[in-house]
Short mmCIF file of C-alpha atoms in Angstrom, two decimals:
data_model
loop_
_atom_site.label_atom_id
_atom_site.label_comp_id
_atom_site.label_asym_id
_atom_site.label_seq_id
_atom_site.Cartn_x
_atom_site.Cartn_y
_atom_site.Cartn_z
CA MET A 25 0.09 0.26 -0.01
CA ASP A 26 1.44 3.37 -1.23
CA SER A 27 1.79 6.47 1.37
CA THR A 28 -1.25 8.25 -0.30
CA SER A 29 -3.34 5.21 0.70
CA GLN A 30 -2.42 4.72 4.00
CA THR A 31 -3.03 8.61 4.57
CA GLU A 32 -6.39 8.17 2.89
CA GLU A 33 -6.78 5.26 5.40
CA ARG A 34 -6.00 6.98 8.19
CA ILE A 35 -8.31 10.13 7.29
CA VAL A 36 -11.40 7.60 7.06
CA ARG A 37 -10.75 5.95 10.16
CA LYS A 38 -10.49 9.22 12.00
CA VAL A 39 -13.76 10.46 10.06
CA ALA A 40 -15.53 7.13 11.27
CA GLN A 41 -14.43 7.15 14.83
CA ARG A 42 -15.58 10.81 15.34
CA LEU A 43 -19.09 10.11 13.62
CA ALA A 44 -19.23 6.82 16.23
CA GLY A 45 -18.40 9.50 18.91
CA GLN A 46 -20.92 12.21 17.38
CA LEU A 47 -23.80 8.92 17.27
CA ALA A 48 -22.97 7.45 20.86
CA ALA A 49 -23.12 11.13 22.26
CA THR A 50 -26.55 11.14 20.69
CA PHE A 51 -27.72 8.00 22.04
CA ARG A 52 -26.67 9.17 25.43
CA GLN A 53 -28.53 12.45 25.29
CA ARG A 54 -31.65 10.51 24.35
CA ASP A 55 -31.23 8.20 27.25
CA THR A 56 -31.75 11.39 29.54
CA VAL A 57 -34.73 13.41 28.25
CA THR A 58 -37.51 13.45 30.11
CA MET A 59 -41.10 13.48 28.44
CA ARG A 60 -43.69 15.09 30.85
CA ARG A 61 -46.99 16.85 29.68
CA ALA A 62 -48.36 20.09 30.64
CA THR A 63 -51.05 22.87 29.98
CA VAL A 64 -50.29 26.11 28.27
CA THR A 65 -51.66 29.21 30.50
CA ALA A 66 -49.82 31.89 28.32
CA ILE A 67 -48.29 32.17 24.81
CA HIS A 68 -45.34 35.10 23.76
CA LEU A 69 -44.19 35.89 20.56
CA ASP A 70 -40.82 38.14 20.80
CA GLU A 71 -38.26 39.09 18.17
CA GLY A 72 -40.13 36.05 15.90
CA ILE A 73 -39.33 33.34 18.70
CA LEU A 74 -42.46 31.66 19.99
CA THR A 75 -42.51 30.65 23.80
CA ALA A 76 -45.06 29.14 26.13
CA ASP A 77 -45.71 29.66 30.24
CA LEU A 78 -46.67 26.09 31.61
CA ASP A 79 -48.39 24.42 34.49
CA MET A 80 -46.56 21.34 35.03
CA ALA A 81 -48.18 19.37 38.18
CA GLY A 82 -48.63 22.38 39.40
CA THR A 83 -45.31 23.63 39.27
CA THR A 84 -45.08 26.99 36.64
CA LEU A 85 -42.32 27.00 33.89
CA HIS A 86 -41.97 30.27 32.02
CA GLY A 87 -40.57 31.15 28.53
CA VAL A 88 -40.27 27.36 27.08
CA PRO A 89 -39.41 27.43 23.72
CA MET A 90 -41.90 25.52 21.19
CA THR A 91 -40.94 23.62 17.87
CA ILE A 92 -42.58 24.98 14.53
CA ASP A 93 -45.01 21.85 14.86
CA CYS A 94 -46.59 23.75 18.03
CA ALA A 95 -47.24 27.25 16.25
CA ALA A 96 -50.68 27.07 16.99
CA VAL A 97 -50.95 26.10 20.41
CA GLU A 98 -53.36 28.02 22.53
CA ASN A 99 -54.02 28.57 25.81
CA GLY A 100 -55.46 25.44 27.79
CA ASP A 101 -53.78 22.61 25.19
CA ARG A 102 -52.03 20.05 26.78
CA VAL A 103 -48.71 19.45 25.21
CA MET A 104 -45.75 17.53 25.47
CA VAL A 105 -42.54 18.65 26.90
CA GLU A 106 -39.35 17.37 26.48
CA THR A 107 -36.09 17.95 28.80
CA TYR A 108 -32.74 17.69 28.70
CA ALA A 109 -29.98 18.89 30.76
CA HIS A 110 -32.26 21.18 32.47
CA GLN A 111 -33.43 22.64 29.10
CA SER A 112 -37.12 22.32 28.23
CA ILE A 113 -39.17 22.25 24.94
CA VAL A 114 -42.46 22.16 23.71
CA THR A 115 -42.57 19.31 21.27
CA GLY A 116 -45.85 18.59 20.44
CA VAL A 117 -49.60 19.07 21.17
CA LEU A 118 -51.58 16.17 23.20
CA ALA A 119 -55.07 17.49 23.07
CA ARG A 120 -56.67 20.93 22.19
CA SER A 121 -58.47 22.75 25.16
CA SER A 122 -61.48 23.23 21.93
CA ASP A 123 -61.69 19.24 22.14
CA LYS A 124 -65.17 19.23 24.03
CA TYR A 125 -65.60 16.01 25.21
CA GLU A 126 -62.65 15.75 26.51
CA PHE A 127 -62.00 19.21 28.09
CA VAL A 128 -65.80 19.90 29.95
CA ARG A 129 -65.33 21.13 33.31
CA SER A 130 -68.32 22.33 35.34
CA VAL A 131 -68.46 24.12 39.08
CA GLN A 132 -71.25 25.42 41.12
CA TRP A 133 -71.70 29.22 42.01
CA LYS A 134 -74.01 30.71 43.92
CA PRO A 135 -75.08 34.42 42.68
CA PRO A 136 -75.63 37.05 44.82
CA TYR A 137 -79.25 37.15 46.91
CA GLY A 138 -79.36 33.26 45.63
CA GLU A 139 -80.79 30.62 48.04
CA THR A 140 -79.67 27.97 45.62
CA SER A 141 -76.92 27.71 43.06
CA ILE A 142 -76.46 27.44 39.22
CA ARG A 143 -73.78 25.40 37.42
CA LEU A 144 -70.52 27.32 35.37
CA TYR A 145 -69.74 25.10 32.44
CA ARG A 146 -66.58 25.03 30.98
CA VAL A 147 -66.13 23.70 27.38
CA GLY A 148 -62.89 24.47 25.91
CA ASN A 149 -62.64 28.33 25.76
CA MET A 150 -66.42 28.92 26.25
CA VAL A 151 -68.08 29.13 29.51
CA CYS A 152 -72.14 28.97 29.97
CA ALA A 153 -73.76 29.71 33.15
CA THR A 154 -77.31 28.07 33.68
CA GLY A 155 -79.57 26.99 36.38
CA LEU A 156 -82.82 27.90 38.33
CA VAL A 157 -82.40 30.27 41.37
CA LYS A 158 -84.63 31.46 44.16
CA PHE A 159 -83.48 34.85 44.91
CA MET A 160 -84.02 35.73 48.66
CA ALA A 161 -85.18 39.45 48.51
CA SER A 162 -85.92 42.16 46.24
CA GLY A 163 -85.44 45.61 45.67
CA GLU A 164 -83.84 47.66 43.14
CA ILE A 165 -79.91 47.76 42.65
CA ASN A 166 -78.12 49.81 40.08
CA ASP A 167 -74.21 48.77 39.13
CA SER A 168 -73.75 47.26 43.20
CA LYS A 169 -70.56 45.47 43.68
CA HIS A 170 -71.11 42.13 44.99
CA ASN A 171 -69.04 39.77 47.49
CA GLU A 172 -69.76 36.70 45.33
CA ILE A 173 -66.58 36.20 42.91
CA VAL A 174 -66.95 33.82 39.89
CA PRO A 175 -63.58 31.09 40.12
CA ALA A 176 -60.78 30.99 38.09
CA GLY A 177 -60.93 28.94 35.12
CA TYR A 178 -64.30 30.35 34.18
CA ARG A 179 -63.66 34.26 34.48
CA PRO A 180 -64.07 35.99 30.91
CA ALA A 181 -61.70 37.23 28.60
CA VAL A 182 -63.09 40.93 28.52
CA ASP A 183 -65.26 42.73 31.00
CA ASP A 184 -68.67 43.23 31.51
CA ALA A 185 -69.86 39.28 30.63
CA THR A 186 -73.56 39.29 31.51
CA ILE A 187 -75.75 36.75 33.42
CA VAL A 188 -79.25 37.53 32.77
CA SER A 189 -82.40 36.22 34.43
CA GLY A 190 -85.73 35.01 33.12
CA ALA A 191 -89.56 35.68 34.14
CA ARG A 192 -90.64 38.17 36.77
CA SER A 193 -86.89 39.30 37.29
CA THR A 194 -84.86 42.29 35.73
CA LEU A 195 -81.88 41.35 37.57
CA CYS A 196 -78.35 40.89 35.46
CA PHE A 197 -75.01 40.50 36.92
CA SER A 198 -71.62 41.71 34.87
CA VAL A 199 -68.87 39.71 35.40
CA LYS A 200 -65.42 41.35 35.10
CA LYS A 201 -62.14 39.71 33.98
CA ASN A 202 -61.06 39.31 37.26
CA GLY A 203 -64.53 37.55 38.73
CA THR A 204 -65.99 40.18 40.42
CA VAL A 205 -69.67 40.84 40.09
CA TYR A 206 -72.02 43.33 39.64
CA GLY A 207 -75.57 43.50 39.67
CA ARG A 208 -78.43 46.21 38.42
CA GLY A 209 -82.21 45.56 38.16
CA ASN A 210 -84.65 43.82 40.66
CA SER A 211 -85.04 40.25 41.54
CA ASN A 212 -88.04 40.74 42.99
CA GLY A 213 -87.90 37.38 45.04
CA ALA A 214 -88.56 35.34 42.08
CA TYR A 215 -87.44 31.53 41.49
CA THR A 216 -85.88 32.38 37.71
CA SER A 217 -83.56 31.28 35.50
CA LEU A 218 -80.25 32.34 34.88
CA THR A 219 -78.21 32.07 31.64
CA GLY A 220 -75.17 33.89 30.36
CA SER A 221 -72.20 32.80 28.05
CA TRP A 222 -68.50 34.01 27.60
CA GLY A 223 -65.04 33.34 26.11
CA THR A 224 -62.07 32.88 28.44
CA LEU A 225 -58.44 32.77 28.75
CA ASP A 226 -58.30 31.06 31.76
CA PRO A 227 -56.11 28.22 32.34
CA LEU A 228 -58.57 24.92 32.28
CA PRO A 229 -59.51 23.86 35.32
CA ILE A 230 -57.73 20.61 36.90
#
């Protein structure tokens, strides 16, 4: 074998060794990658970089980068998070918050002046308030602030979401983004229905 062939063989061996080392390092990295599920609570776009805040088993992660496959992610979506060397990245969407059959939640809520409760239903990013209520008293009110609060997970994305009453009552409630409730009208001590609906950006209740 001439000197040129020997030199080429040494170069090929060195390249092969380098590639083998890189491949082994890749597999070692894969062995230490952890995969966990999380819920998206906020989305940020800064200088073309898309990141998300996540709720992962009660722990909040801020500014986690996302792959291009997750560009259409929304608040409340369930996502896959891969972590290596303390660096996390969102790599996939497991379920959409708009999948109504998987993301239905509800909670009882007692309205101001009510002897009974109605229910708040969370379906994707929509909330529906509905039920029958017996009001305890009558009397005209005008934009009065009440102690009752709409719970987190069901609060409107914009102020003044409205819950209206049915027959024999003119009372309606206005719900703010922070869950505070204002009332106007007259309940007339009626037994009547309450209905309302609005969009929400709250994280999906667990």
